[in-house]
Coordinates of C-alpha atoms in Angstrom, one line a residue:
M1 CA -56.3 -3.5 21.1
K2 CA -54.0 -1.6 19.0
E3 CA -54.0 0.3 16.0
T4 CA -50.8 -1.0 13.9
R5 CA -49.2 -0.2 10.9
T6 CA -52.3 -2.3 8.7
V7 CA -55.2 -1.3 11.1
E8 CA -56.7 1.9 12.0
Y9 CA -59.3 2.5 14.2
K10 CA -62.5 5.6 13.9
E11 CA -65.0 6.1 16.3
S12 CA -67.3 7.5 13.7
I13 CA -67.5 8.4 10.0
D14 CA -68.3 11.8 10.6
T15 CA -64.3 13.0 9.3
N16 CA -62.8 12.7 6.0
S17 CA -59.4 11.7 7.5
F18 CA -59.7 8.2 7.2
L19 CA -59.8 9.2 3.2
K20 CA -55.7 9.4 3.5
T21 CA -55.2 6.6 4.9
V22 CA -57.3 4.3 2.4
S23 CA -54.7 6.1 -0.1
A24 CA -51.5 4.6 2.6
F25 CA -53.1 1.4 2.4
A26 CA -53.5 1.2 -1.8
N27 CA -50.4 2.8 -2.4
Y28 CA -48.3 0.3 0.1
S29 CA -49.7 -3.0 1.8
G30 CA -53.4 -2.8 1.9
G31 CA -54.9 -2.7 5.6
Q32 CA -58.6 -2.4 7.3
I33 CA -59.8 0.6 9.1
I34 CA -62.6 -0.3 11.7
F35 CA -64.9 2.4 12.4
G36 CA -66.6 2.2 15.9
I37 CA -63.8 1.5 17.7
A38 CA -62.4 4.5 20.1
D39 CA -58.7 5.3 20.0
D40 CA -58.2 3.6 23.2
G41 CA -59.4 0.8 21.6
T42 CA -63.0 0.4 23.0
I43 CA -65.7 -0.3 21.2
Q44 CA -68.6 1.9 20.4
G45 CA -70.4 1.0 17.4
I46 CA -71.8 2.5 14.9
S47 CA -75.6 3.5 15.2
D48 CA -76.8 2.8 11.6
P49 CA -74.2 0.9 10.3
I50 CA -76.2 0.0 7.1
H51 CA -76.8 3.8 6.0
S52 CA -73.2 4.4 7.5
T53 CA -71.3 2.0 5.0
L54 CA -73.5 3.6 1.7
S55 CA -71.9 6.8 3.2
L56 CA -68.0 5.5 2.9
E57 CA -68.7 4.5 -0.4
N58 CA -69.5 7.3 -1.8
K59 CA -66.7 9.1 0.1
I60 CA -64.2 7.3 -1.0
D61 CA -65.8 6.7 -4.9
D62 CA -65.5 10.5 -5.1
S63 CA -62.6 11.4 -3.4
L64 CA -60.1 8.5 -4.2
K65 CA -58.0 8.9 -7.6
P66 CA -58.1 6.3 -9.0
V67 CA -60.5 4.4 -6.5
P68 CA -58.4 1.5 -4.9
A69 CA -60.1 -2.1 -4.6
Y70 CA -61.9 -2.5 -1.2
S71 CA -64.5 -3.3 0.6
L72 CA -66.9 -3.0 3.8
E73 CA -68.4 -5.6 6.3
I74 CA -70.9 -4.7 9.1
N75 CA -69.6 -6.7 12.1
K76 CA -71.3 -8.4 15.3
D77 CA -70.5 -5.5 17.5
S78 CA -72.2 -3.0 14.9
T79 CA -68.7 -2.0 14.0
I80 CA -67.4 -1.3 10.0
T81 CA -64.7 -3.0 8.4
L82 CA -63.5 -1.4 5.5
H83 CA -61.0 -4.0 3.7
V84 CA -58.4 -1.9 1.2
E85 CA -56.2 -3.8 -1.1
K86 CA -52.9 -2.9 -2.0
G87 CA -53.5 -1.4 -5.6
P88 CA -51.4 -2.2 -8.9
F89 CA -52.0 1.6 -10.3
T90 CA -50.2 3.8 -7.9
P91 CA -50.3 6.9 -7.1
Y92 CA -54.0 6.3 -5.5
L93 CA -54.4 10.4 -4.4
Y94 CA -56.2 12.0 -1.4
K95 CA -57.1 15.9 -2.7
G96 CA -54.2 15.6 -5.0
K97 CA -51.8 14.1 -2.4
A98 CA -50.6 10.6 -1.8
Y99 CA -49.7 9.0 1.7
K100 CA -48.5 6.1 3.5
R101 CA -48.6 4.7 6.9
N102 CA -45.7 5.5 9.3
D103 CA -45.7 3.2 12.1
T104 CA -49.1 4.0 13.4
A105 CA -49.6 7.5 11.6
T106 CA -50.6 8.4 8.2
I107 CA -48.3 11.2 6.8
E108 CA -47.9 12.4 3.0
V109 CA -45.1 10.7 0.7
N110 CA -42.4 13.4 0.2
W111 CA -41.5 14.2 -3.9
L112 CA -38.9 11.2 -4.4
E113 CA -41.4 8.6 -2.6
L114 CA -44.3 10.0 -4.8
N115 CA -42.0 9.2 -8.2
R116 CA -40.9 5.9 -7.0
L117 CA -45.3 5.4 -6.6
V118 CA -45.3 7.1 -10.3
L119 CA -42.7 3.9 -11.4
E120 CA -44.5 1.4 -10.2
G121 CA -48.1 2.7 -11.1
M122 CA -46.3 2.3 -14.5
N123 CA -44.5 -1.0 -14.2
Q124 CA -41.1 0.6 -13.8
T125 CA -38.2 0.2 -11.5
Y126 CA -35.5 3.1 -11.2
E127 CA -33.3 1.3 -13.1
E128 CA -35.3 0.7 -16.0
Q129 CA -35.3 5.0 -16.3
V130 CA -33.1 5.8 -19.0
S131 CA -29.9 7.4 -17.5
F132 CA -28.4 11.5 -17.9
L133 CA -25.3 9.6 -19.1
Q134 CA -25.2 8.0 -22.5
D135 CA -21.5 8.1 -22.9
L136 CA -20.9 4.8 -20.7
T137 CA -17.7 2.3 -20.9
F138 CA -18.2 -1.4 -19.3
V139 CA -14.5 -2.4 -18.7
E140 CA -15.1 -3.7 -15.5
L141 CA -18.2 -5.7 -16.7
N142 CA -16.4 -6.9 -19.4
K143 CA -14.2 -8.0 -17.3
E144 CA -16.4 -10.0 -14.8
F145 CA -18.0 -11.9 -17.3
C146 CA -15.0 -13.0 -19.2
Q147 CA -12.9 -13.7 -16.0
I148 CA -16.2 -15.6 -14.8
L149 CA -18.1 -17.0 -17.7
G150 CA -15.8 -17.1 -20.1
I151 CA -17.3 -14.7 -22.3
E152 CA -15.0 -13.3 -25.0
K153 CA -16.5 -9.7 -25.1
I154 CA -19.6 -7.7 -24.2
T155 CA -21.3 -6.8 -27.1
D156 CA -24.3 -4.8 -27.6
D157 CA -26.5 -7.9 -28.1
I158 CA -25.6 -8.7 -24.3
L159 CA -25.6 -5.4 -22.9
K160 CA -29.3 -5.4 -24.1
T161 CA -29.7 -9.1 -23.4
L162 CA -28.9 -8.2 -19.5
G163 CA -31.7 -5.2 -19.4
L164 CA -29.4 -2.3 -19.7
Y165 CA -31.3 -0.6 -22.3
T166 CA -34.8 0.9 -22.1
N167 CA -36.1 2.6 -25.3
D168 CA -33.0 2.2 -27.2
K169 CA -31.0 4.1 -24.4
F170 CA -28.7 3.3 -21.3
N171 CA -31.0 2.9 -18.0
N172 CA -29.8 3.4 -14.8
A173 CA -29.1 0.0 -14.1
A174 CA -26.5 0.6 -17.2
A175 CA -24.8 3.5 -15.2
L176 CA -24.5 1.7 -11.9
L177 CA -22.4 -1.0 -13.9
A178 CA -20.5 1.4 -16.2
D179 CA -17.1 2.3 -15.3
H180 CA -17.9 5.8 -14.3
N181 CA -21.2 7.2 -13.0
R182 CA -22.8 9.9 -10.7
Y183 CA -23.6 7.9 -7.7
L184 CA -22.2 7.5 -4.3
G185 CA -21.0 4.4 -3.2
I186 CA -19.5 2.9 -0.1
D187 CA -17.6 4.5 2.7
I188 CA -16.0 2.0 4.6
I189 CA -14.3 3.4 8.0
R190 CA -11.9 1.0 9.7
Y191 CA -11.8 2.6 13.8
G192 CA -9.8 1.7 16.7
K193 CA -10.6 1.0 20.3
N194 CA -13.8 3.5 19.6
I195 CA -15.1 6.3 17.0
N196 CA -13.0 8.8 18.0
E197 CA -10.0 7.0 16.9
L198 CA -9.9 6.5 12.8
M199 CA -7.5 4.1 11.6
D200 CA -8.1 4.0 8.0
R201 CA -10.7 4.8 5.6
N202 CA -12.0 4.1 1.7
T203 CA -14.7 5.5 0.0
D204 CA -15.9 4.5 -3.9
D205 CA -18.4 7.0 -5.4
N206 CA -19.0 7.6 -9.5
V207 CA -17.7 4.1 -10.1
S208 CA -18.9 0.4 -11.4
I209 CA -20.2 -1.0 -8.2
F210 CA -18.1 -4.2 -9.2
R211 CA -15.8 -1.7 -8.1
M212 CA -17.3 -0.9 -5.1
Y213 CA -18.2 -4.5 -4.4
H214 CA -14.6 -6.0 -4.8
N215 CA -12.6 -2.9 -2.6
A216 CA -15.1 -3.9 0.3
I217 CA -14.3 -7.7 0.4
A218 CA -9.9 -6.4 -0.1
F219 CA -10.6 -4.2 3.0
F220 CA -12.3 -6.6 4.7
D221 CA -9.6 -9.3 3.8
K222 CA -7.1 -7.0 5.3
Y223 CA -8.5 -7.1 9.0
Y224 CA -9.9 -9.8 9.4
T225 CA -8.6 -12.6 8.1
Y226 CA -5.6 -14.5 8.9
E227 CA -3.1 -17.0 8.5
E228 CA -2.2 -19.7 10.8
I229 CA 0.3 -21.9 10.3
K230 CA -0.1 -25.7 12.0
G231 CA 3.0 -28.3 11.4
N232 CA 3.5 -27.7 7.8
Q233 CA 0.3 -26.8 6.9
R234 CA -0.5 -22.6 6.7
M235 CA -4.4 -22.4 6.7
K236 CA -6.5 -19.1 6.5
K237 CA -8.7 -18.1 9.1
E238 CA -11.2 -15.4 9.5
L239 CA -12.5 -13.7 12.4
I240 CA -15.6 -12.6 10.6
P241 CA -17.5 -15.4 8.5
N242 CA -16.3 -14.0 4.5
L243 CA -19.3 -15.9 3.3
A244 CA -21.5 -14.0 5.4
Y245 CA -20.2 -10.3 4.8
R246 CA -19.9 -10.6 1.2
E247 CA -23.7 -11.8 1.0
V248 CA -24.3 -8.5 3.3
I249 CA -22.5 -6.4 0.6
A250 CA -24.2 -7.7 -2.7
N251 CA -27.5 -7.3 -1.2
A252 CA -26.5 -3.7 0.5
L253 CA -25.6 -3.2 -3.6
I254 CA -28.8 -5.2 -5.1
H255 CA -31.3 -3.7 -2.6
R256 CA -30.7 -0.2 -1.3
L257 CA -32.3 2.6 -3.0
W258 CA -29.9 4.6 -5.5
D259 CA -32.1 7.3 -5.8
I260 CA -31.2 8.4 -2.8
Q261 CA -27.7 10.4 -2.5
S262 CA -26.1 8.6 0.3
R263 CA -23.8 5.7 0.4
I264 CA -23.5 2.6 1.5
R265 CA -21.4 2.9 4.9
I266 CA -19.6 0.0 6.3
S267 CA -18.0 1.4 9.6
M268 CA -15.8 -1.8 10.8
F269 CA -14.4 -2.1 14.8
E270 CA -12.2 -4.3 16.6
D271 CA -15.0 -7.1 17.7
R272 CA -17.6 -6.6 14.5
I273 CA -18.6 -5.4 11.6
E274 CA -21.5 -3.1 10.9
V275 CA -23.1 -2.4 7.3
T276 CA -25.8 0.0 6.6
S277 CA -27.6 0.3 3.7
P278 CA -30.2 3.1 2.3
G279 CA -33.4 2.4 2.1
G280 CA -36.2 0.7 5.1
L281 CA -37.9 -2.4 4.2
P282 CA -39.6 -2.7 0.4
A283 CA -43.7 -2.0 0.6
G284 CA -45.5 -5.1 1.7
I285 CA -42.6 -6.9 3.5
D286 CA -42.7 -7.0 7.2
E287 CA -39.9 -7.5 9.5
E288 CA -40.5 -11.1 10.6
E289 CA -40.7 -12.4 6.8
Y290 CA -37.4 -10.0 5.8
L291 CA -35.5 -12.1 9.0
N292 CA -36.9 -15.0 8.2
G293 CA -36.0 -15.0 4.5
Q294 CA -39.9 -16.2 3.1
V295 CA -40.2 -13.1 0.8
S296 CA -37.9 -12.2 -1.7
F297 CA -38.1 -8.8 -3.5
L298 CA -35.7 -7.5 -5.7
R299 CA -36.1 -3.6 -5.5
N300 CA -33.1 -3.7 -8.5
P301 CA -34.0 -6.5 -10.4
I302 CA -31.9 -6.1 -13.3
I303 CA -28.3 -5.8 -10.9
G304 CA -29.6 -8.5 -9.1
N305 CA -30.0 -10.6 -11.9
I306 CA -26.6 -10.0 -13.4
F307 CA -25.2 -10.3 -10.3
F308 CA -27.1 -13.9 -10.0
R309 CA -25.5 -14.7 -13.2
L310 CA -22.3 -14.3 -11.9
G311 CA -22.7 -16.3 -8.9
Y312 CA -22.4 -13.6 -5.9
I313 CA -25.8 -14.0 -4.6
E314 CA -27.5 -17.3 -4.6
M315 CA -31.2 -18.3 -4.6
F316 CA -32.5 -15.0 -4.2
G317 CA -34.0 -14.3 -0.8
S318 CA -31.5 -17.0 0.9
G319 CA -29.4 -14.1 2.0
I320 CA -30.5 -13.8 5.5
R321 CA -30.8 -17.6 6.1
R322 CA -26.6 -18.0 4.6
I323 CA -25.7 -15.3 6.9
K324 CA -27.1 -16.2 10.0
E325 CA -25.8 -20.3 9.2
S326 CA -22.6 -19.7 8.9
Y327 CA -22.3 -18.4 13.0
R328 CA -23.8 -21.6 13.4
N329 CA -20.7 -23.1 15.4
S330 CA -20.0 -19.3 16.7
L331 CA -21.6 -18.2 20.4
S332 CA -21.9 -14.6 18.7
E333 CA -24.8 -14.1 16.2
P334 CA -25.4 -11.9 13.6
E335 CA -27.8 -8.9 14.2
F336 CA -30.1 -7.4 11.8
K337 CA -31.5 -3.8 12.8
I338 CA -34.8 -2.5 10.4
F339 CA -35.2 1.7 10.5
N340 CA -37.7 3.4 7.8
N341 CA -35.0 4.5 5.8
S342 CA -32.3 2.1 6.0
I343 CA -31.1 -1.3 7.4
T344 CA -28.0 -2.1 9.6
V345 CA -26.3 -5.6 9.5
V346 CA -24.1 -6.6 13.0
L347 CA -21.7 -9.1 11.7
P348 CA -19.6 -9.6 15.3
I349 CA -16.4 -11.6 15.6
L350 CA -16.6 -15.5 15.5
I351 CA -16.4 -17.0 18.6
N352 CA -16.6 -20.6 18.0
T353 CA -17.4 -22.9 20.9
T354 CA -14.3 -24.8 21.2
E355 CA -13.1 -21.7 22.4
V356 CA -15.0 -21.7 25.5
T357 CA -13.6 -24.8 28.3
D358 CA -16.0 -26.2 30.6
D359 CA -15.8 -23.9 33.6
E360 CA -16.4 -21.0 31.3
Q361 CA -19.7 -22.5 30.5
I362 CA -20.7 -23.3 33.5
I363 CA -20.7 -19.6 34.3
L364 CA -22.7 -19.1 30.7
N365 CA -25.2 -21.3 32.0
F366 CA -26.3 -19.5 34.7
M367 CA -26.1 -16.2 33.0
S368 CA -28.5 -14.2 31.6
I369 CA -29.3 -10.5 30.6
Q370 CA -30.1 -9.7 34.0
K371 CA -27.3 -8.7 36.1
L372 CA -25.3 -10.4 38.7
S373 CA -22.6 -10.3 41.5
R374 CA -19.5 -12.1 41.4
T375 CA -20.7 -13.2 45.1
E376 CA -23.6 -14.4 43.3
I377 CA -22.3 -16.0 40.5
G378 CA -19.3 -18.2 42.6
R379 CA -22.0 -19.5 44.9
M380 CA -24.4 -20.9 41.7
T381 CA -21.1 -22.8 40.7
D382 CA -19.5 -23.7 43.4
F383 CA -16.0 -21.8 42.2
N384 CA -14.1 -20.2 44.7
K385 CA -13.1 -16.2 44.4
N386 CA -10.0 -16.0 42.8
K387 CA -11.2 -18.8 39.8
T388 CA -14.6 -17.2 39.8
I389 CA -12.5 -13.7 39.0
R390 CA -10.1 -15.7 36.2
L391 CA -13.2 -16.9 34.7
L392 CA -15.4 -14.2 34.3
N393 CA -12.1 -11.8 33.3
S394 CA -11.5 -14.4 30.4
L395 CA -15.6 -14.2 29.3
I396 CA -15.0 -10.4 29.2
N397 CA -12.2 -11.0 26.6
K398 CA -13.9 -13.1 24.8
G399 CA -16.8 -10.8 24.5
L400 CA -18.9 -12.8 26.2
I401 CA -20.0 -11.1 29.0
S402 CA -20.1 -7.5 29.9
K403 CA -19.0 -5.8 33.3
S404 CA -20.8 -3.1 34.5
G405 CA -20.5 -0.6 38.1
S406 CA -17.2 -0.9 40.0
G407 CA -16.2 -2.0 43.7
P408 CA -19.1 -4.0 45.7
N409 CA -21.4 -2.8 42.7
T410 CA -19.7 -4.4 39.7
K411 CA -22.5 -6.5 38.3
Y412 CA -22.5 -9.0 34.7
S413 CA -24.4 -10.2 32.6
L414 CA -24.6 -11.6 29.3
S415 CA -23.4 -9.4 26.4
K416 CA -26.1 -7.4 24.4
K417 CA -23.9 -8.1 21.0

């Protein structure tokens, strides 16, 4: 039995430290505190569980402001389970402070997160707050709606319909869509052989998110698309799926935290693109739900709705599935790295199954993350030394396997990309 982000153990009810965790669970995703279990997971039980539940009730009712929804349950092993629900009236404070869970620990939130909890308790998003900038123009937005939706001109009524006014003033969503604003946007770097070899760079700050989006697409087209001539036909080819890249950029813009003074970072390498967006997973969504596209939560619903109207995203919550689907016929796969304060999506170069020969596929069938020597691979495949070396080098060049060591200690394994 181990503690998790939503489960905490307490050996007794003697201390009040559990009240910080009650605050954390009520502010974010809910959870359970089980009393009568030691830190190592052994069950100790509570000597007088009935009296203890009354004591716990009094502590919660007297110490949490507002009091969250909770229930207490006495278990057969004499432990007590405190169920705390995610509350709608955030922030839930203990001694004037709000808390959150950081893995299995409970910590105080910073002022920025406290402000988000206050907005959530008011049923308001950051987008809906009145912008400090009111002298806004919308040339970029007007161009998008004219070209894609055929609207002749963006009027004040349309801006209001799109949700860009709060109390008759432009809100933060309007500022993000305006031609000029104060937001840090996207930083794109094209690297050479390694991160020390900087080949190209583009940074978009203080401009409309449509300008950010289109410039990011143009940078992609510059390095990851090419034309191939077959007979009389000129065909456009993609080193990385254009659909996947567009989906990643659109999702980074509509799901990121805009109250953080940080840029979306796009790192372009010869074999992959890495897109890092400020802000981890929204409260209440775990990694499995995110990766499977089971839950759709828009941090910026106004911006998300406009991107949806313009066709830059499809169904809400389908982005991850669409990215994965674009690699269906590739031996390489996208990777999703989730951290507390950011999410990184890695899009590798496409390696189509047609690009692997039958003999190379035989070697791949025997390979794993476990490292094998050339001799071991030759013995498994029945290929001679020269043929094995030639095939291994080809697979290395295609990025499918990795080589480590030297001389007789040389080992090969499936690439971790």
